[in-house]
């Protein structure tokens, strides 16, 4: 009699509670061999290809693309094939199962996928590159475990998991993309270019026919467009109704947070419950700047100078043990805003970098974040954070301090203001600064001296 085995979702990071299915590489009834690609999963850190732990027939797949699977829950069931190689009992699979639920505990069902298919999400046009990407909120906790991505051929198309995930999100058919990568692998740039050109839309021609052929509840599907056409900005009582702005797709159904955005929600809530935040605001006068100054490089340099003068702000704090760790080096977490959520990669040893080194480092981190190729180890371990939200809008903010860090700096949108000088007033350009710190670990005086040191360094001509 054939033996049946269940495969529980392993911990794909460091204590991650769940992961989202991106793409199955098999279907129920298929025969798969040991270590062949089984499924692509998205976590808060990366898109990871999970290999099959068994050789045999796939009996059941627990969930579809977009479903959230709790760590330790059954991911797939197999009927083992004794004629194919199997992994010996106790042999390492490369992933930890330490967070799996006990056998006696009921398996929680996967959360439902969003009502609208991923392919329907609007792809943003390829606009001019931003110098940086920032956001008002704090940082992301992350694992130090690095998952190496390999471009594997699935369905005749060679691409790494992150590229497949992006193609699915943008509604791009990988088999129709013009390939420029080495060894015939589709790159992230190939997918974005295809999305911008509209040359490889997923199911462009046959999609309507296929949808009609498999549509079971015909009356319900026919009635939806009629209701949409009959919409009016007036309510039944004749009063104006609040509507979505142009270009916003109203799905009307709760949508579970996934991947990076899901972890961001957990991290922000945890930080809010633990930190005692206090924020100081002031303006840095940059009237003396010579042409060619890089705003981000100057902000980073001013944080380094201030951290060296006030080490209490460049520190970690353990609220349970009531201990703090002062750091000699300055590793700055640079907040990078993406459609998928917030990433905070670490600019290591910023105290050793000149302006050019800072710019190159920030550009490298941003490119790796956007391509989802950044190592998980680069998303943790920074000693203080910077959120340059002013590149979008906003003057002052209360950025979130995420433990174990003690402080985060927010830079608002630069503006001109009238400044009193000897004999009158002048229009000076200023950068609004906000410094949020954990008042359990630093005093108001320390935070004020830190902010003063930043302002003094930013006031220099170069």
XYZ file of C-alpha atoms in Angstrom, residues 201-423:
223
model
C -0.498 41.043 -21.264
C -1.579 37.927 -19.439
C -4.269 36.154 -21.486
C -4.718 39.128 -23.815
C -6.547 37.383 -26.660
C -8.112 34.163 -25.350
C -9.056 35.497 -21.936
C -12.638 36.623 -22.774
C -13.475 33.313 -24.477
C -12.043 31.259 -21.650
C -13.890 33.314 -19.087
C -17.186 32.830 -20.894
C -16.650 29.113 -21.274
C -16.061 28.500 -17.594
C -18.468 31.048 -16.132
C -20.966 29.062 -14.102
C -23.150 31.658 -12.351
C -24.070 33.478 -15.576
C -26.938 35.584 -14.216
C -24.771 37.085 -11.462
C -21.958 37.942 -13.834
C -24.281 39.552 -16.393
C -26.025 41.700 -13.815
C -22.822 43.280 -12.459
C -22.054 45.470 -15.522
C -25.677 46.641 -15.663
C -25.460 47.851 -12.072
C -22.183 49.561 -12.816
C -23.636 51.479 -15.784
C -26.594 52.604 -13.674
C -24.396 54.202 -11.010
C -25.019 57.833 -10.187
C -23.262 60.371 -7.963
C -26.620 61.011 -6.281
C -28.079 58.843 -3.545
C -31.687 57.744 -3.378
C -32.381 60.869 -1.330
C -30.867 63.091 -4.013
C -27.810 64.061 -1.945
C -24.247 63.851 -3.326
C -22.405 60.633 -2.491
C -18.709 60.282 -1.730
C -17.022 58.455 -4.622
C -13.523 57.190 -5.289
C -11.185 59.581 -7.141
C -10.426 58.788 -10.805
C -8.034 55.897 -11.309
C -8.776 54.227 -7.971
C -10.234 50.742 -8.238
C -12.828 50.143 -5.521
C -12.936 46.416 -4.851
C -15.494 46.639 -2.102
C -14.225 43.568 -0.264
C -11.769 43.160 2.618
C -8.350 42.226 1.316
C -5.836 40.383 3.511
C -2.456 42.064 3.840
C 0.374 39.982 2.425
C 4.142 39.766 2.446
C 5.984 42.964 3.312
C 2.858 44.997 4.038
C 1.529 42.287 6.382
C 4.761 42.255 8.378
C 4.845 46.060 8.412
C 1.458 46.089 10.133
C 2.707 43.694 12.822
C 5.955 45.613 13.368
C 4.263 49.003 13.640
C 1.695 47.688 16.130
C 4.436 46.066 18.201
C 6.494 49.273 18.213
C 3.478 51.329 19.232
C 2.872 49.072 22.227
C 6.479 49.118 23.475
C 8.140 52.473 22.747
C 7.643 55.726 24.686
C 8.036 58.120 21.726
C 8.802 61.816 21.928
C 9.428 64.013 18.872
C 11.430 67.231 18.490
C 11.055 69.459 15.405
C 13.191 72.253 14.001
C 14.437 73.703 10.703
C 17.960 73.346 9.337
C 19.079 76.468 7.449
C 20.872 75.385 4.229
C 21.193 78.871 2.722
C 24.997 78.529 2.613
C 25.008 75.348 0.513
C 27.124 75.436 -2.607
C 25.664 74.056 -5.854
C 25.894 70.288 -6.254
C 25.157 69.257 -2.659
C 23.363 65.904 -2.431
C 20.487 66.256 0.062
C 20.505 62.615 1.143
C 24.297 62.541 1.489
C 24.210 65.671 3.628
C 21.417 64.266 5.816
C 23.368 61.040 6.331
C 26.539 62.975 7.159
C 24.706 65.152 9.670
C 23.283 62.043 11.390
C 26.795 60.601 11.632
C 28.152 63.825 13.150
C 25.272 64.034 15.635
C 25.552 60.348 16.570
C 29.230 60.769 17.342
C 28.505 63.783 19.555
C 25.501 62.179 21.295
C 26.069 58.372 21.350
C 22.875 57.807 23.362
C 20.835 58.311 20.182
C 22.898 55.833 18.129
C 21.982 52.914 20.345
C 19.762 49.900 20.968
C 17.527 49.564 24.009
C 16.182 46.365 25.584
C 13.003 47.303 27.419
C 12.685 43.984 29.222
C 16.250 43.757 30.530
C 16.513 47.579 30.819
C 19.883 47.628 29.096
C 21.218 49.758 26.262
C 23.975 49.181 23.735
C 25.953 52.172 22.436
C 27.460 51.646 18.985
C 30.819 52.914 17.768
C 29.803 52.502 14.112
C 26.837 54.286 12.527
C 24.651 51.973 10.435
C 21.705 53.970 9.081
C 18.446 52.319 8.056
C 17.222 54.098 4.905
C 13.430 53.919 4.561
C 12.478 52.860 1.011
C 8.839 53.095 -0.025
C 7.509 50.518 -2.522
C 4.101 49.427 -3.767
C 4.506 46.247 -1.746
C 5.209 48.092 1.505
C 8.094 49.510 3.487
C 11.669 48.263 3.315
C 14.473 49.638 5.493
C 17.861 48.417 4.211
C 20.963 49.296 6.210
C 23.627 51.682 4.920
C 26.547 50.065 6.744
C 29.425 52.050 8.240
C 28.026 55.383 7.123
C 30.638 57.069 9.316
C 33.327 55.841 6.903
C 31.657 57.019 3.679
C 32.102 60.266 1.771
C 29.297 61.892 -0.238
C 29.955 59.741 -3.294
C 30.069 56.554 -1.249
C 26.779 57.452 0.432
C 25.067 58.115 -2.886
C 26.347 54.880 -4.423
C 25.332 52.912 -1.346
C 21.802 54.377 -1.268
C 21.321 53.761 -5.009
C 22.509 50.163 -4.653
C 20.151 49.467 -1.754
C 17.204 51.017 -3.547
C 17.832 49.018 -6.729
C 18.104 45.794 -4.755
C 14.864 46.557 -2.920
C 12.986 47.345 -6.127
C 14.209 44.124 -7.763
C 13.558 42.159 -4.551
C 17.127 40.855 -4.739
C 18.322 42.339 -1.447
C 19.639 39.892 1.128
C 17.524 39.591 4.261
C 20.625 40.297 6.356
C 20.700 43.826 4.875
C 17.237 44.603 6.281
C 18.223 44.537 9.933
C 20.941 45.532 12.365
C 20.995 49.290 11.733
C 21.641 51.582 14.705
C 19.463 54.574 13.723
C 17.014 55.308 10.878
C 16.327 58.020 8.297
C 12.983 58.687 6.604
C 13.314 61.249 3.821
C 9.559 61.649 3.367
C 9.914 65.260 2.241
C 10.774 64.161 -1.278
C 7.034 63.493 -1.630
C 5.348 66.001 0.683
C 5.077 67.010 4.301
C 6.929 69.335 6.630
C 7.128 67.638 10.036
C 6.205 64.137 11.182
C 6.305 61.709 14.094
C 8.245 58.809 12.525
C 7.967 55.490 14.332
C 10.887 54.152 16.366
C 11.096 50.380 15.974
C 12.926 48.490 18.730
C 15.719 47.943 19.424
C 16.661 51.315 17.886
C 16.423 54.395 20.094
C 15.878 57.067 17.424
C 14.734 57.846 13.892
C 15.200 61.060 11.887
C 12.569 62.402 9.499
C 13.387 65.027 6.845
C 10.517 67.092 5.441
C 10.088 68.992 2.200
C 12.576 71.846 1.806
C 11.120 75.326 1.531
C 12.112 79.005 1.593
C 11.286 81.178 4.562
C 12.053 84.738 5.569
C 14.995 84.814 8.003
C 16.045 87.862 10.052
C 19.612 89.015 9.277
C 21.679 92.057 10.184
C 19.930 94.986 8.560
